[in-house]
Coordinates of C-alpha atoms in Angstrom, one line a residue:
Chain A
X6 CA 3.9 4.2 40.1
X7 CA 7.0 6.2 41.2
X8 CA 7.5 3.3 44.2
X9 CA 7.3 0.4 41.2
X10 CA 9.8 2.3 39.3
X11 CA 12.3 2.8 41.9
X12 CA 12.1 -1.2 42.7
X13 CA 15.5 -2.1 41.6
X14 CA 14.0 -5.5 41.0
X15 CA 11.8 -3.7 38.5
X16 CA 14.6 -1.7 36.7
X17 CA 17.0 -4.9 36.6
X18 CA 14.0 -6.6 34.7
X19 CA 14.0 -3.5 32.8
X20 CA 18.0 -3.6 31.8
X21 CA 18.2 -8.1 31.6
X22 CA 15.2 -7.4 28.7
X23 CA 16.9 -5.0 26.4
X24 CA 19.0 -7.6 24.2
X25 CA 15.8 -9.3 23.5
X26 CA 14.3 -6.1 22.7
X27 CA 16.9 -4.8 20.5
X28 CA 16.4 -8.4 18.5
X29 CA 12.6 -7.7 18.4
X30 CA 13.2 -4.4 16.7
X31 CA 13.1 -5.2 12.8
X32 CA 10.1 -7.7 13.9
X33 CA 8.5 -4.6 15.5
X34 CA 9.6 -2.5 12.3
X35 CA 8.1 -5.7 10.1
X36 CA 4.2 -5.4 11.8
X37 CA 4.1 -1.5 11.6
X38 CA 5.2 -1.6 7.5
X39 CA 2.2 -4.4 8.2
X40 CA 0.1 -2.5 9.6
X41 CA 0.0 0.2 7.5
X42 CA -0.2 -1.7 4.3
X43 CA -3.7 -2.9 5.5
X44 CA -4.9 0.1 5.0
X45 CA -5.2 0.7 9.3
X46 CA -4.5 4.9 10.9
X47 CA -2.3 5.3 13.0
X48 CA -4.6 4.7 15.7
X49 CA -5.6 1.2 14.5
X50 CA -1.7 0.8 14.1
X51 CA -1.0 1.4 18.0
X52 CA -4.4 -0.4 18.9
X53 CA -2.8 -3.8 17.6
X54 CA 0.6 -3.5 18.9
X55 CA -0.9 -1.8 22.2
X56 CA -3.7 -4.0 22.9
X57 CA -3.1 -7.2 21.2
X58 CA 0.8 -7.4 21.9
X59 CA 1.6 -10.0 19.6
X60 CA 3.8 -10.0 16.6
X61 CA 2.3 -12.9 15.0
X62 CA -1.3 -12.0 16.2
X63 CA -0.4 -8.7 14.4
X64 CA 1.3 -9.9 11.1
X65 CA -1.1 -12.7 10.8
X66 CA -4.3 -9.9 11.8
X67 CA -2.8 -7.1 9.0
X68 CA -2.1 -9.6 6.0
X69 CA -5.7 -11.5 6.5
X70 CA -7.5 -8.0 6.8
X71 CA -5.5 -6.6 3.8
X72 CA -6.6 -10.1 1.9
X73 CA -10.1 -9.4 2.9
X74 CA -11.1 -12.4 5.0
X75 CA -13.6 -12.1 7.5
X76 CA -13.3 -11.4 11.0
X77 CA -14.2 -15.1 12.3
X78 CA -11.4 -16.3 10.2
X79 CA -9.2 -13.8 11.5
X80 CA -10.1 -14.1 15.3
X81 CA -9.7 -17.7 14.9
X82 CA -6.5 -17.7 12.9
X83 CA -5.1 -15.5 16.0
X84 CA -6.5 -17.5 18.5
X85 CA -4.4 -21.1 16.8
X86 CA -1.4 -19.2 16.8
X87 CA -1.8 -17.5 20.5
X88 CA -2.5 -21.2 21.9
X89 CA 0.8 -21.1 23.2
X90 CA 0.0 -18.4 25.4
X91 CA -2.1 -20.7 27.5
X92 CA 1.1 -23.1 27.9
X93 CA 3.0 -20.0 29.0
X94 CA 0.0 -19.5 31.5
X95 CA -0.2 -23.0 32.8
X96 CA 3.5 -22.8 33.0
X97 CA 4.3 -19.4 35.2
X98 CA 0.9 -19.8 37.3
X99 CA 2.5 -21.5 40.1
X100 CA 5.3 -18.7 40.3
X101 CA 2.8 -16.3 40.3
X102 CA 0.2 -17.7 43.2
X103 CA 2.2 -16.2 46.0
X104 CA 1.5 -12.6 44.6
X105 CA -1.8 -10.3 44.5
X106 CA -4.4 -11.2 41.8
X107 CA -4.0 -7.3 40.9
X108 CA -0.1 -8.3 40.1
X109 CA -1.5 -11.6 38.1
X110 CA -3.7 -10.0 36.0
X111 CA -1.0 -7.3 34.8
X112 CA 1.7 -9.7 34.6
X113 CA -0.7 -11.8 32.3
X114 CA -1.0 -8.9 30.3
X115 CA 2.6 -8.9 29.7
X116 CA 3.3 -12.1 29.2
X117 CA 4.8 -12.6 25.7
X118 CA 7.0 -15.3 24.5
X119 CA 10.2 -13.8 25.5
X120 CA 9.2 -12.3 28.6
X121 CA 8.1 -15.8 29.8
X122 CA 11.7 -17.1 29.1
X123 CA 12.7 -14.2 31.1
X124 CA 10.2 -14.7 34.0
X125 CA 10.7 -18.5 34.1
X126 CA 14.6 -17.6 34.5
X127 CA 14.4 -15.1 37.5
X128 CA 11.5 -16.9 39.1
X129 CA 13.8 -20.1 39.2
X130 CA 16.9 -18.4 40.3
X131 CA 14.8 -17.7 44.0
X132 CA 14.1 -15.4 46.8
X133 CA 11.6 -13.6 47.3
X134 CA 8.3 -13.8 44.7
X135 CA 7.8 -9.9 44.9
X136 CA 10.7 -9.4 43.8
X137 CA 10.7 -12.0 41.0
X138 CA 7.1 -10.3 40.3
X139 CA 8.8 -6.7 39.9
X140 CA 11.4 -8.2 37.9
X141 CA 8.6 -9.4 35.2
X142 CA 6.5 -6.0 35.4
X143 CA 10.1 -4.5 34.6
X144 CA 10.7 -6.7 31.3
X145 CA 7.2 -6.9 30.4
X146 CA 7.3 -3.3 30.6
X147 CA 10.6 -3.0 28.8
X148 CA 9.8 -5.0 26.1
X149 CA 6.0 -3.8 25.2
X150 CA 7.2 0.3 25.5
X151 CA 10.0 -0.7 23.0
X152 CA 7.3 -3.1 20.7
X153 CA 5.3 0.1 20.7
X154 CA 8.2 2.3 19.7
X155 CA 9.4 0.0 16.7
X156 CA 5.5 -0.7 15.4
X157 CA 4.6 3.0 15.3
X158 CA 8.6 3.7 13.8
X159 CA 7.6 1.2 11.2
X160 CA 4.5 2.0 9.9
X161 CA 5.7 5.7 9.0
X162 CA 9.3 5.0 8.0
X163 CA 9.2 1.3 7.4
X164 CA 9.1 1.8 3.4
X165 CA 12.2 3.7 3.4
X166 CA 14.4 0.6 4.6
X167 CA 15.4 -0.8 1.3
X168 CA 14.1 -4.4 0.6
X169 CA 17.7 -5.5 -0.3
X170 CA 18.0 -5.6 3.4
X171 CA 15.2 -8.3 3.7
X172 CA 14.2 -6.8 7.3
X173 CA 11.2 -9.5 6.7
X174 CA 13.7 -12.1 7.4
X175 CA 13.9 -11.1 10.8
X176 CA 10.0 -12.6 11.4
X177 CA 10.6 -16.3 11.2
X178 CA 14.2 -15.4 12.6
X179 CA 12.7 -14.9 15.9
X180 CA 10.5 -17.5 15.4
X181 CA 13.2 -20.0 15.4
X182 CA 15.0 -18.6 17.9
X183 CA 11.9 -19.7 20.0
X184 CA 11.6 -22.7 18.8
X185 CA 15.1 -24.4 18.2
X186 CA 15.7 -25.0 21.6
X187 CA 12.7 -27.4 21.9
X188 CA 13.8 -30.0 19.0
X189 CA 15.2 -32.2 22.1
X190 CA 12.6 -35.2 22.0
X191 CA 11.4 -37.1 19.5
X192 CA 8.0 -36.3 19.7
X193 CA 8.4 -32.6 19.4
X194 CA 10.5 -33.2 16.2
X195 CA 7.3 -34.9 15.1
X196 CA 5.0 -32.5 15.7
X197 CA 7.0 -29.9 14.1
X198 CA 7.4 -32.3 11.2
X199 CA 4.1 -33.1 10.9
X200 CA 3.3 -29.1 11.2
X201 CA 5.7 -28.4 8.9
X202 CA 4.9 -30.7 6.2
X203 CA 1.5 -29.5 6.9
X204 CA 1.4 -26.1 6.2
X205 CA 3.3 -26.7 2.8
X206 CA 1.3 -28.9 1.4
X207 CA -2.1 -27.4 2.1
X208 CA -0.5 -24.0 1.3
X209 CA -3.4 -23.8 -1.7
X210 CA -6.2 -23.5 1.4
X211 CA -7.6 -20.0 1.3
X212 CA -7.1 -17.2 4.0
X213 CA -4.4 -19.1 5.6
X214 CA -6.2 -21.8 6.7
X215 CA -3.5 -24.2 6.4
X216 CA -2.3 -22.6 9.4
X217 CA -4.7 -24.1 11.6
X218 CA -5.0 -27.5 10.2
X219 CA -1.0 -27.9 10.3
X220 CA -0.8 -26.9 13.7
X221 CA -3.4 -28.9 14.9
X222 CA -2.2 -31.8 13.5
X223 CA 1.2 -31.5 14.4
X224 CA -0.2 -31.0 17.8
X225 CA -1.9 -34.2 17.3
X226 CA 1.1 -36.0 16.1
X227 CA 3.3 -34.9 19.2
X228 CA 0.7 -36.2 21.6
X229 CA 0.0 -39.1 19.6
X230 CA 4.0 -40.0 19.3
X231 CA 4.8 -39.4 23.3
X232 CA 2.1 -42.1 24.0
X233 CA 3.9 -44.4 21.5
X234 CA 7.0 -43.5 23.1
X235 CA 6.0 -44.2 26.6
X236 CA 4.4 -47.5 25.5
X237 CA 7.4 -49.1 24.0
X238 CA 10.3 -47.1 26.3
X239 CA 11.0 -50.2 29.0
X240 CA 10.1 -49.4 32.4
Chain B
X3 CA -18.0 -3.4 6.9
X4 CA -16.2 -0.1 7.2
X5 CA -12.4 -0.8 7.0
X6 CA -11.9 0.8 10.1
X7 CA -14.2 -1.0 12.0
X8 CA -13.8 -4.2 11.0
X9 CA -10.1 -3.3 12.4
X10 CA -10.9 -2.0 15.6
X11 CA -13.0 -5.3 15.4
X12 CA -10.4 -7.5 15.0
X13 CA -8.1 -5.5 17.7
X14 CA -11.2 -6.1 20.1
X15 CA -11.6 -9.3 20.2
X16 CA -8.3 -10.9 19.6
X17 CA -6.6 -8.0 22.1
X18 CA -9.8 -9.9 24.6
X19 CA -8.9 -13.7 23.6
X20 CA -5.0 -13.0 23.8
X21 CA -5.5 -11.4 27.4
X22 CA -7.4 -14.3 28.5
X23 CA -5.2 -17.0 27.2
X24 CA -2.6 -15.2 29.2
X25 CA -4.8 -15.1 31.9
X26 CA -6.2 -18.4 31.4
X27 CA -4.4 -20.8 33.9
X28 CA -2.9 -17.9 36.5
X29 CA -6.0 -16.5 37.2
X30 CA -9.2 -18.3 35.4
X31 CA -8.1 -22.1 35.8
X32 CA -5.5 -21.5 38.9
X33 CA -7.2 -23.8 41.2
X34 CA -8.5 -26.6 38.7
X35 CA -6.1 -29.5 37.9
X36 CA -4.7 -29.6 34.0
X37 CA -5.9 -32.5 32.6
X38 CA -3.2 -35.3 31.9
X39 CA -4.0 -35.5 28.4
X40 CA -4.4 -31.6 27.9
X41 CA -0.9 -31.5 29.8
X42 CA 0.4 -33.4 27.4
X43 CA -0.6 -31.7 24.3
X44 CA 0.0 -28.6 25.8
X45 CA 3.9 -29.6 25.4
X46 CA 4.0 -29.7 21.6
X47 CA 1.9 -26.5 20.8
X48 CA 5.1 -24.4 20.4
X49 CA 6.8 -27.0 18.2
X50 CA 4.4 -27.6 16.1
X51 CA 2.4 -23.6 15.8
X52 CA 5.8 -21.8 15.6
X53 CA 7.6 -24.5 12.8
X54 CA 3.5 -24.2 11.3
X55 CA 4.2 -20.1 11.3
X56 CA 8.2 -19.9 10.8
X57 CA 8.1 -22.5 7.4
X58 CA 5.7 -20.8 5.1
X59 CA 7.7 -17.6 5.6
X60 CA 11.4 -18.8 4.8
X61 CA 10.3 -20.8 1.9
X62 CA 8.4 -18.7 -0.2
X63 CA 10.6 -16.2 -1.3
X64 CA 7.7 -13.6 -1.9
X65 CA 4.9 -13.2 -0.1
X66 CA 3.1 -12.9 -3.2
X67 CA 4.5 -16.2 -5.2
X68 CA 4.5 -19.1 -2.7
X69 CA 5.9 -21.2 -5.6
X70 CA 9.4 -19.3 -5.6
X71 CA 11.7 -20.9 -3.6
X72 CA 14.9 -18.8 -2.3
X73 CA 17.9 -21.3 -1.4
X74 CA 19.6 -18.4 0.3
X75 CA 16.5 -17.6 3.0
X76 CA 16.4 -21.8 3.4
X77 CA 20.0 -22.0 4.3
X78 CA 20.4 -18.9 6.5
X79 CA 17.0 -20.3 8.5
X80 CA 18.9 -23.5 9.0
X81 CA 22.0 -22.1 10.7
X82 CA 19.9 -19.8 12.7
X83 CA 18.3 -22.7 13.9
X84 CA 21.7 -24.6 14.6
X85 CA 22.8 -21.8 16.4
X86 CA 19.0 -20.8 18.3
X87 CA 20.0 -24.7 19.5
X88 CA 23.2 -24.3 21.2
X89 CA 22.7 -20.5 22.5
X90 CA 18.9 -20.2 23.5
X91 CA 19.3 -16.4 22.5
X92 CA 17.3 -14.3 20.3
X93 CA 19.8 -11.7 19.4
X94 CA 22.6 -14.5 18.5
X95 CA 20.2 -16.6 16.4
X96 CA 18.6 -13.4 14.1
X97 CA 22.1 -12.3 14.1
X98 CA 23.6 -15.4 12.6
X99 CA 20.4 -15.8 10.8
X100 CA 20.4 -12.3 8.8
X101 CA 24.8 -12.3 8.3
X102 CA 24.2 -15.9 6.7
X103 CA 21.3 -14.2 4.1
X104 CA 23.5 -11.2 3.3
X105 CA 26.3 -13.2 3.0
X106 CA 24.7 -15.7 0.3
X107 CA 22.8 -12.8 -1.6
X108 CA 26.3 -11.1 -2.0
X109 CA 27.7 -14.3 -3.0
X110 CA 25.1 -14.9 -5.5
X111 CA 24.9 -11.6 -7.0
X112 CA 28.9 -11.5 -7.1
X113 CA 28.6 -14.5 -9.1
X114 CA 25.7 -13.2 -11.6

């Protein structure tokens, strides 16, 4: 433990992940006021933002257990909006092969949304994948002990920060710092359409089930519109 | 159920389904070849589940009254967007994002 935090590798990963961190903090803030008005202890509080390390997981977990849903409906629910962990997966499993399947499966613990971005970055830049590898455990680590921090700050202060603020705000703020630099191609622009218009319309389907369906179905469409596109693009 | 069961519940399994979909293709799938069409629908999960997560959110102006729309949220989630484009950072984009809202909710309430 000592030797991993005296990597330097591990400590720059540690420093290059403390903007992102410092963005994440009203997010954080966001799924402890969350967790807490779902009726969860403080132990329940830590268990999601410990174990299932996700803000949306989280958000999405607290406001369908405070609604009463059941836990199939939940668990699935989570599962459509994690999907993208398994892109992250596919993506940053050929980084990781070089390295020990006792460094894969902590890394794969860590790896969240912006610590992929990270990883991606410092894997690409070269040299030597241990050191890549420390770099990640360094910003995964960064980022979850700060997650932890801001959930558990939230849930016992977050009702003091006054709502003119609109902290919520930060939420989809992060969300869309994700996903604006993807609108590049046509077909992602339709799938988020699609997904969009989706999950307005069927915003009358109980237990946020138009979640699901708009997702899928922009999922669907983006497929659907990059074989189009590949058809009719001339060779 | 008991309340805090039914959490601890929920933290069990998705914390389990989350670690493997992490796990998934580094450790579970690493030597099996991603199907072509999977590949390809594997590219517009983010677009479409994060747009499908972010839209609801910025719309409704309360969580409790999906039907009231707040201009002010709409606008400032645009020019995050804009600005998430062009800079590919977090803290720049929920920067831009939450200036723009407290800009616009000053204006408004300067203007009655």
């Amino acid at each position: 433990m000592r030797r991993v935090i005296a990597n330097p590798d591990f400590r720059a990963g540690f420093v290059d992940m403390l903007p992102a961190a410092l963005a994440l903090m009203p997010f954080g803030l966001v799924c402890g006021v969350g967790a807490a008005a779902a009726g969860a202890s403080l132990a329940g509080a830590i268990g999601l933002s410990a174990i299932v390390f996700s803000g949306a997981a989280q958000i999405l977990s607290a406001q369908l257990l405070a609604a009463g849903a059941p836990v199939a409906v939940i668990v699935l629910t989570c599962f459509v909006a994690g999907l993208r962990f398994l892109i992250y997966s596919a993506a940053i499993a050929p980084y990781l092969r070089p390295l020990p399947p006792r460094w894969q499966k902590t890394l794969a613990f860590l790896l969240t949304d912006q610590v992929f971005a990270a990883g991606v970055r410092r894997f690409d830049a070269g040299g030597d994948a241990r050191a890549a590898g420390a770099h990640f455990l360094g910003s995964g680590f960064a980022l979850w002990l700060f997650w932890q921090f801001t959930n558990v700050a939230g849930y016992f202060a977050g009702n003091l920060i006054p709502p003119a603020w609109s902290l919520d705000f930060a939420v989809p703020l992060c969300f869309i710092a994700l996903v604006a630099p993807h609108f590049r191609s046509s077909p992602t622009i339709i799938a988020a359409l699609v997904a969009g218009v989706g999950v307005l319309a069927l915003a009358a389907l109980p237990m946020k089930l138009n979640l699901i369906v708009a997702g899928v179905a922009g999922i669907l469409a983006g497929t659907l519109a990059d074989f189009a596109k590949e058809r009719w693009t001339p060779h | 159920m008991d309340a805090a069961l039914k959490l601890w519940t929920v933290v069990a399994i998705v914390g389990v389904l989350n670690y493997l979909s992490r796990l998934s293709f580094i450790a579970i799938f690493a030597r099996r070849h991603v199907p072509a069409l999977l590949g390809r629908a594997f590219r517009y999960v983010p677009a479409a589940m994060l747009t499908a997560l972010v839209l609801p959110m910025v719309v409704a102006a309360s969580p409790g009254d999906p039907a009231l729309v707040s201009l002010p949220k709409i606008i400032a989630a645009i020019v995050a967007g804009v600005v998430g484009f062009f800079t590919h950072s977090t803290l720049k984009t929920l920067a831009a994002g939450m200036l723009m809202l407290w800009a616009l909710q000053l204006a408004s309430r300067a203007m009655g």
